[in-house]
Amino acid sequence: MLSQDVTGVRAAPVHPGLAGRVGLVAAGVAVLVEAIWLFGALPDAALVSDLGGLVVAGWAALACVGAARRQPEQRRFWTLLAVTMGLAALGRTVWTVERLGADDLPHTPLIGALFVVGLVTGTAALLCSNAAPRNAVGRARAVLDGVIVGLALIPIGWVVVFRDVAAADLTDPLRTIGLLYPMLDLMQLTILIAVAGPSRRMWPALAMIGVGLAIRAVADAGYVSLVAHGTYAPGHPIDLCWPLSYLLVGLATGYPPPAAGDAVDDTVESPVPPWWRVALPYLPVGGAIVAVVLSRRPTGQTPHLVFYGMMTLLGVLAVRQGLAANENLRLVARLRRLAYSDQLTGLPNRLMFTRRLRRALRDRVPVAVLLLDLDGFKQVNDRFGHAAGDRLLTGIAERMRDVVDGAGTIARLGGDEFAVLVDGTRGVPPERLADRLLAALQPLPGEEDLGVHPSASIGIAEYGPQHTSHTDLLRDADIAMYAAKAAGKSAYRTCTPLLRESAVTRAELIADLRRAVDEGQLHLEYQPIVDLATGAVRSAEALVRWQHPRLGPLTPARFLPLAEETGLILPIDRWVIHEACRAAGAWRQHAPEATVAVNISAAHLRRPDLIATVTGATAGAGLAPRALTLELTESALIEGSEVVLERLHQLRELGIRIAIDDFGTGYSSLSYLHRIPATELKIDRSFVARLDDDARAYATVEMVTRLAGAFDLAVVAEGVETQAQHEAVAAIGCLHGQGWRYGRPVGLDDLLGSLTPIDAGR
Ligand code: C2E
Ligand code: CA
Ligand code: CA
């Protein structure tokens, strides 16, 4: 409510009172009358001109006094302008008096002094306006810009106006000052532009005064030129410019002042000035250089005024550059602070933190990262407001500083998330630091009642070989932090491989798997299938492995279900078939009869291109089709349609062998054994595992073996781990076995090593 009222007052147009309005009309009429008089060349034009100037300047001074009263926050600005206008009125009066008593134009010391004082008060007014820079440096810069323009205009003015004028005119110092009038006007105008830039609210009033200044500059330039050429007489139409410029100053008082809040409010970013405003003071300098060269003609000498003007200009430019350079340095330092630190707590921010972390990793410093997240910070914000939240965060930062104290770098990563970079060389174990942090963040007596003090959860990750970059380390700390949150509040957790693996989401894994297929992260291991009687390796089953870049080696159980769901199983199977055939081509050099077995997914069985893939792979590896066994699970076969059956027969005709995998786990309908052109059965390892103590398992294996014999199928006992199991399956009459008892899945090189001695023994 209150603020609405205040803005309401501020935004309302400031109406001058009745007297003010009468004055405005009078001033307007005065300008109009004077215009008619001067342009009509009516008698006593000089007097009318003087009176007009006096009346309008006097009115403008009064208008400024009124504005100073109405706008307390701009009082100094309007007061100084009032003085300036008063001085103009006084100057005009003195001029009139002196002119009437002399033949020549009265360029007396008094008038010169009045002009100079008016210049000072006018400039001071500009620097006192709400729009002006707050700091002394900013104001000095505005003044220097003005001085640069003024000085640069001296040689230009020289060339344009005075070059042809007798040098004698310049021996009189007062005349010289007169020559400088237009330059001083433009100097003031430049200061105004430098000052007015950032504040939009002040613009209308300052713009009006600026136009007034420009008109005065034109008038002064015209006057000086006319005088120099001896063609000026009081009452010349150019005289109209002065009352016009005063009129504009008076009119400017009608605009509302800028809201004090706007000008003082530091949170509002001041707009970057356009390039032309920055370049403005320097443009005349270029012109000045050209003018200095031109000014040497026709005498071949540089006039004193121009020479000293240029020397002063050089000095001022140097000071201005010094200011700018100094300010740039400060700005750069400030930007750096802004870019790398958190505004609320003053701690380093995320950018700074990652920079330090990366540098530590680059320098191979053993580091750990503690990630600290407040539990329930959001509730504090919601219940007690953002100011309370901010206070809490600064308090937390303070307590963290006390605890860490040189053992690491604290940073606020954003929101309610803090981090500590622990330097391993400082000898403080991260867990101890986490303990101390949690203790320090416990609510103080009294705080818990308010409920404004949430506890914190901390995740710790120590840099290790599994990390490829700082992002890995931060991610691990994040995983650990969530584990700490899940474990209850006010706890810390260190990231372990297990934690890491469980945190990888399905979606991530699918994306990774897609890349793995393309980038060749998959490889095969081979598990021997042996002849139970001799122990000779008859075959080897290819088993796919995935070396995950972050999670390390993954078993098929971890990723094959995902591959089946997404269809990625097809390119994987295809790759496995080719790779296994190539491997078999290699080991048949050692054991010419050894075959290779490959697992085929149910999805692949339904694909018509299976036959092309298989024949392509065997032919490519120079392998006879009978050296390849396709392992199909019972369930995949049962749901197979006529088309699938037909495809199996075709494969069989080509000479490819077909094994029924995991036999006994599906719906073992005997009828399908008739229809499927299989060459062998693999008894599931769940039966083999129970052989020792489960009579029914023993009976099943026995029965299946006999059944296989009846169907003329070879039998492989899977998962044989112990000597007892080996003896049992051998006694039952299985011919082949697979399992850890004979060899675990190994790389191709290891398999080749195990092939040679057996073959050599034969
Ligand atoms: P599977 O076809 O029954 O393969 C045998 C599995 O039993 C392998 O597990 C093997 O490492 C394991 N094994 C072998 N001997 C023993 C033992 O003595 N004791 C125990 N406890 N386990 C033993 P793995 O490599 O994890 O493969 C699991 C399943 O993933 C395979 O079962 C197979 O169905 C599938 N699979 C593996 N590689 C591929 C592939 O390239 N393509 C397709 N489509 N499926 C594959
Ligand atoms: Ca298998
Ligand atoms: Ca199996």
mmCIF file of N, CA, C and O in Angstrom, residues 221-257:
data_model
loop_
_atom_site.group_PDB
_atom_site.id
_atom_site.type_symbol
_atom_site.label_atom_id
_atom_site.label_comp_id
_atom_site.label_asym_id
_atom_site.label_seq_id
_atom_site.Cartn_x
_atom_site.Cartn_y
_atom_site.Cartn_z
ATOM 1 N N ALA A 221 28.916 30.123 -31.197
ATOM 2 C CA ALA A 221 29.792 29.932 -32.364
ATOM 3 C C ALA A 221 29.482 30.985 -33.429
ATOM 4 O O ALA A 221 30.386 31.617 -33.998
ATOM 5 N N GLY A 222 28.167 31.180 -33.658
ATOM 6 C CA GLY A 222 27.765 32.182 -34.659
ATOM 7 C C GLY A 222 28.225 33.573 -34.245
ATOM 8 O O GLY A 222 28.783 34.328 -35.049
ATOM 9 N N TYR A 223 28.036 33.844 -32.978
ATOM 10 C CA TYR A 223 28.421 35.159 -32.449
ATOM 11 C C TYR A 223 29.912 35.397 -32.652
ATOM 12 O O TYR A 223 30.331 36.419 -33.199
ATOM 13 N N VAL A 224 30.713 34.413 -32.223
ATOM 14 C CA VAL A 224 32.165 34.549 -32.320
ATOM 15 C C VAL A 224 32.589 34.742 -33.767
ATOM 16 O O VAL A 224 33.422 35.590 -34.098
ATOM 17 N N SER A 225 31.969 33.967 -34.634
ATOM 18 C CA SER A 225 32.321 34.060 -36.054
ATOM 19 C C SER A 225 31.954 35.432 -36.614
ATOM 20 O O SER A 225 32.747 36.083 -37.310
ATOM 21 N N LEU A 226 30.758 35.866 -36.251
ATOM 22 C CA LEU A 226 30.302 37.173 -36.745
ATOM 23 C C LEU A 226 31.217 38.285 -36.230
ATOM 24 O O LEU A 226 31.628 39.191 -36.971
ATOM 25 N N VAL A 227 31.563 38.189 -34.934
ATOM 26 C CA VAL A 227 32.430 39.209 -34.344
ATOM 27 C C VAL A 227 33.787 39.188 -35.032
ATOM 28 O O VAL A 227 34.334 40.232 -35.396
ATOM 29 N N ALA A 228 34.293 37.982 -35.208
ATOM 30 C CA ALA A 228 35.615 37.859 -35.820
ATOM 31 C C ALA A 228 35.634 38.483 -37.202
ATOM 32 O O ALA A 228 36.629 39.068 -37.626
ATOM 33 N N HIS A 229 34.547 38.346 -37.904
ATOM 34 C CA HIS A 229 34.474 38.910 -39.252
ATOM 35 C C HIS A 229 33.937 40.323 -39.253
ATOM 36 O O HIS A 229 33.693 40.897 -40.303
ATOM 37 N N GLY A 230 33.677 40.849 -38.039
ATOM 38 C CA GLY A 230 33.253 42.239 -37.907
ATOM 39 C C GLY A 230 31.852 42.505 -38.423
ATOM 40 O O GLY A 230 31.515 43.626 -38.767
ATOM 41 N N THR A 231 31.007 41.487 -38.465
ATOM 42 C CA THR A 231 29.663 41.691 -39.017
ATOM 43 C C THR A 231 28.577 41.586 -37.963
ATOM 44 O O THR A 231 27.400 41.486 -38.273
ATOM 45 N N TYR A 232 28.986 41.541 -36.679
ATOM 46 C CA TYR A 232 27.964 41.432 -35.640
ATOM 47 C C TYR A 232 27.579 42.791 -35.116
ATOM 48 O O TYR A 232 28.428 43.661 -34.911
ATOM 49 N N ALA A 233 26.275 42.951 -34.916
ATOM 50 C CA ALA A 233 25.785 44.130 -34.213
ATOM 51 C C ALA A 233 24.695 43.641 -33.267
ATOM 52 O O ALA A 233 23.944 42.717 -33.598
ATOM 53 N N PRO A 234 24.595 44.200 -32.065
ATOM 54 C CA PRO A 234 23.527 43.781 -31.142
ATOM 55 C C PRO A 234 22.176 43.884 -31.832
ATOM 56 O O PRO A 234 21.931 44.818 -32.597
ATOM 57 N N GLY A 235 21.283 42.897 -31.537
ATOM 58 C CA GLY A 235 19.986 42.879 -32.202
ATOM 59 C C GLY A 235 20.006 42.009 -33.436
ATOM 60 O O GLY A 235 18.995 41.873 -34.124
ATOM 61 N N HIS A 236 21.114 41.372 -33.708
ATOM 62 C CA HIS A 236 21.223 40.419 -34.815
ATOM 63 C C HIS A 236 20.285 39.244 -34.532
ATOM 64 O O HIS A 236 20.110 38.853 -33.368
ATOM 65 N N PRO A 237 19.635 38.666 -35.573
ATOM 66 C CA PRO A 237 18.696 37.553 -35.322
ATOM 67 C C PRO A 237 19.305 36.405 -34.508
ATOM 68 O O PRO A 237 18.577 35.693 -33.810
ATOM 69 N N ILE A 238 20.607 36.259 -34.574
ATOM 70 C CA ILE A 238 21.210 35.145 -33.822
ATOM 71 C C ILE A 238 20.990 35.312 -32.324
ATOM 72 O O ILE A 238 20.980 34.327 -31.564
ATOM 73 N N ASP A 239 20.765 36.552 -31.896
ATOM 74 C CA ASP A 239 20.514 36.805 -30.469
ATOM 75 C C ASP A 239 19.364 35.967 -29.938
ATOM 76 O O ASP A 239 19.307 35.653 -28.747
ATOM 77 N N LEU A 240 18.431 35.612 -30.827
ATOM 78 C CA LEU A 240 17.237 34.870 -30.407
ATOM 79 C C LEU A 240 17.607 33.529 -29.752
ATOM 80 O O LEU A 240 16.865 32.999 -28.927
ATOM 81 N N CYS A 241 18.765 33.002 -30.143
ATOM 82 C CA CYS A 241 19.165 31.681 -29.641
ATOM 83 C C CYS A 241 19.287 31.661 -28.128
ATOM 84 O O CYS A 241 18.967 30.666 -27.477
ATOM 85 N N TRP A 242 19.779 32.754 -27.540
ATOM 86 C CA TRP A 242 20.008 32.717 -26.079
ATOM 87 C C TRP A 242 18.714 32.592 -25.305
ATOM 88 O O TRP A 242 18.586 31.663 -24.511
ATOM 89 N N PRO A 243 17.724 33.499 -25.516
ATOM 90 C CA PRO A 243 16.470 33.283 -24.780
ATOM 91 C C PRO A 243 15.853 31.909 -25.065
ATOM 92 O O PRO A 243 15.270 31.301 -24.171
ATOM 93 N N LEU A 244 16.044 31.432 -26.284
ATOM 94 C CA LEU A 244 15.496 30.107 -26.623
ATOM 95 C C LEU A 244 16.122 29.034 -25.734
ATOM 96 O O LEU A 244 15.437 28.134 -25.224
ATOM 97 N N SER A 245 17.430 29.128 -25.523
ATOM 98 C CA SER A 245 18.099 28.108 -24.690
ATOM 99 C C SER A 245 17.644 28.239 -23.237
ATOM 100 O O SER A 245 17.438 27.232 -22.564
ATOM 101 N N TYR A 246 17.428 29.460 -22.770
ATOM 102 C CA TYR A 246 16.926 29.622 -21.387
ATOM 103 C C TYR A 246 15.518 29.062 -21.275
ATOM 104 O O TYR A 246 15.167 28.419 -20.279
ATOM 105 N N LEU A 247 14.731 29.288 -22.335
ATOM 106 C CA LEU A 247 13.345 28.797 -22.337
ATOM 107 C C LEU A 247 13.326 27.281 -22.152
ATOM 108 O O LEU A 247 12.521 26.726 -21.397
ATOM 109 N N LEU A 248 14.235 26.610 -22.838
ATOM 110 C CA LEU A 248 14.276 25.143 -22.749
ATOM 111 C C LEU A 248 14.654 24.690 -21.341
ATOM 112 O O LEU A 248 14.095 23.722 -20.821
ATOM 113 N N VAL A 249 15.569 25.409 -20.714
ATOM 114 C CA VAL A 249 15.940 25.061 -19.336
ATOM 115 C C VAL A 249 14.724 25.226 -18.435
ATOM 116 O O VAL A 249 14.424 24.373 -17.590
ATOM 117 N N GLY A 250 13.992 26.328 -18.645
ATOM 118 C CA GLY A 250 12.796 26.565 -17.842
ATOM 119 C C GLY A 250 11.763 25.474 -18.067
ATOM 120 O O GLY A 250 11.143 24.981 -17.113
ATOM 121 N N LEU A 251 11.597 25.061 -19.322
ATOM 122 C CA LEU A 251 10.622 24.013 -19.633
ATOM 123 C C LEU A 251 11.007 22.686 -18.983
ATOM 124 O O LEU A 251 10.146 21.903 -18.599
ATOM 125 N N ALA A 252 12.308 22.461 -18.877
ATOM 126 C CA ALA A 252 12.783 21.192 -18.302
ATOM 127 C C ALA A 252 12.302 21.016 -16.875
ATOM 128 O O ALA A 252 12.176 19.889 -16.387
ATOM 129 N N THR A 253 11.998 22.106 -16.194
ATOM 130 C CA THR A 253 11.566 21.998 -14.794
ATOM 131 C C THR A 253 10.213 21.313 -14.678
ATOM 132 O O THR A 253 9.835 20.865 -13.608
ATOM 133 N N GLY A 254 9.476 21.208 -15.785
ATOM 134 C CA GLY A 254 8.146 20.603 -15.744
ATOM 135 C C GLY A 254 8.180 19.089 -15.717
ATOM 136 O O GLY A 254 7.148 18.453 -15.520
ATOM 137 N N TYR A 255 9.340 18.495 -15.927
ATOM 138 C CA TYR A 255 9.401 17.027 -15.962
ATOM 139 C C TYR A 255 9.627 16.461 -14.579
ATOM 140 O O TYR A 255 10.379 17.021 -13.782
ATOM 141 N N PRO A 256 8.986 15.352 -14.296
ATOM 142 C CA PRO A 256 9.152 14.753 -12.970
ATOM 143 C C PRO A 256 10.597 14.292 -12.770
ATOM 144 O O PRO A 256 11.257 13.911 -13.733
ATOM 145 N N PRO A 257 11.050 14.344 -11.525
ATOM 146 C CA PRO A 257 12.423 13.907 -11.262
ATOM 147 C C PRO A 257 12.509 12.387 -11.364
ATOM 148 O O PRO A 257 11.497 11.709 -11.228
#
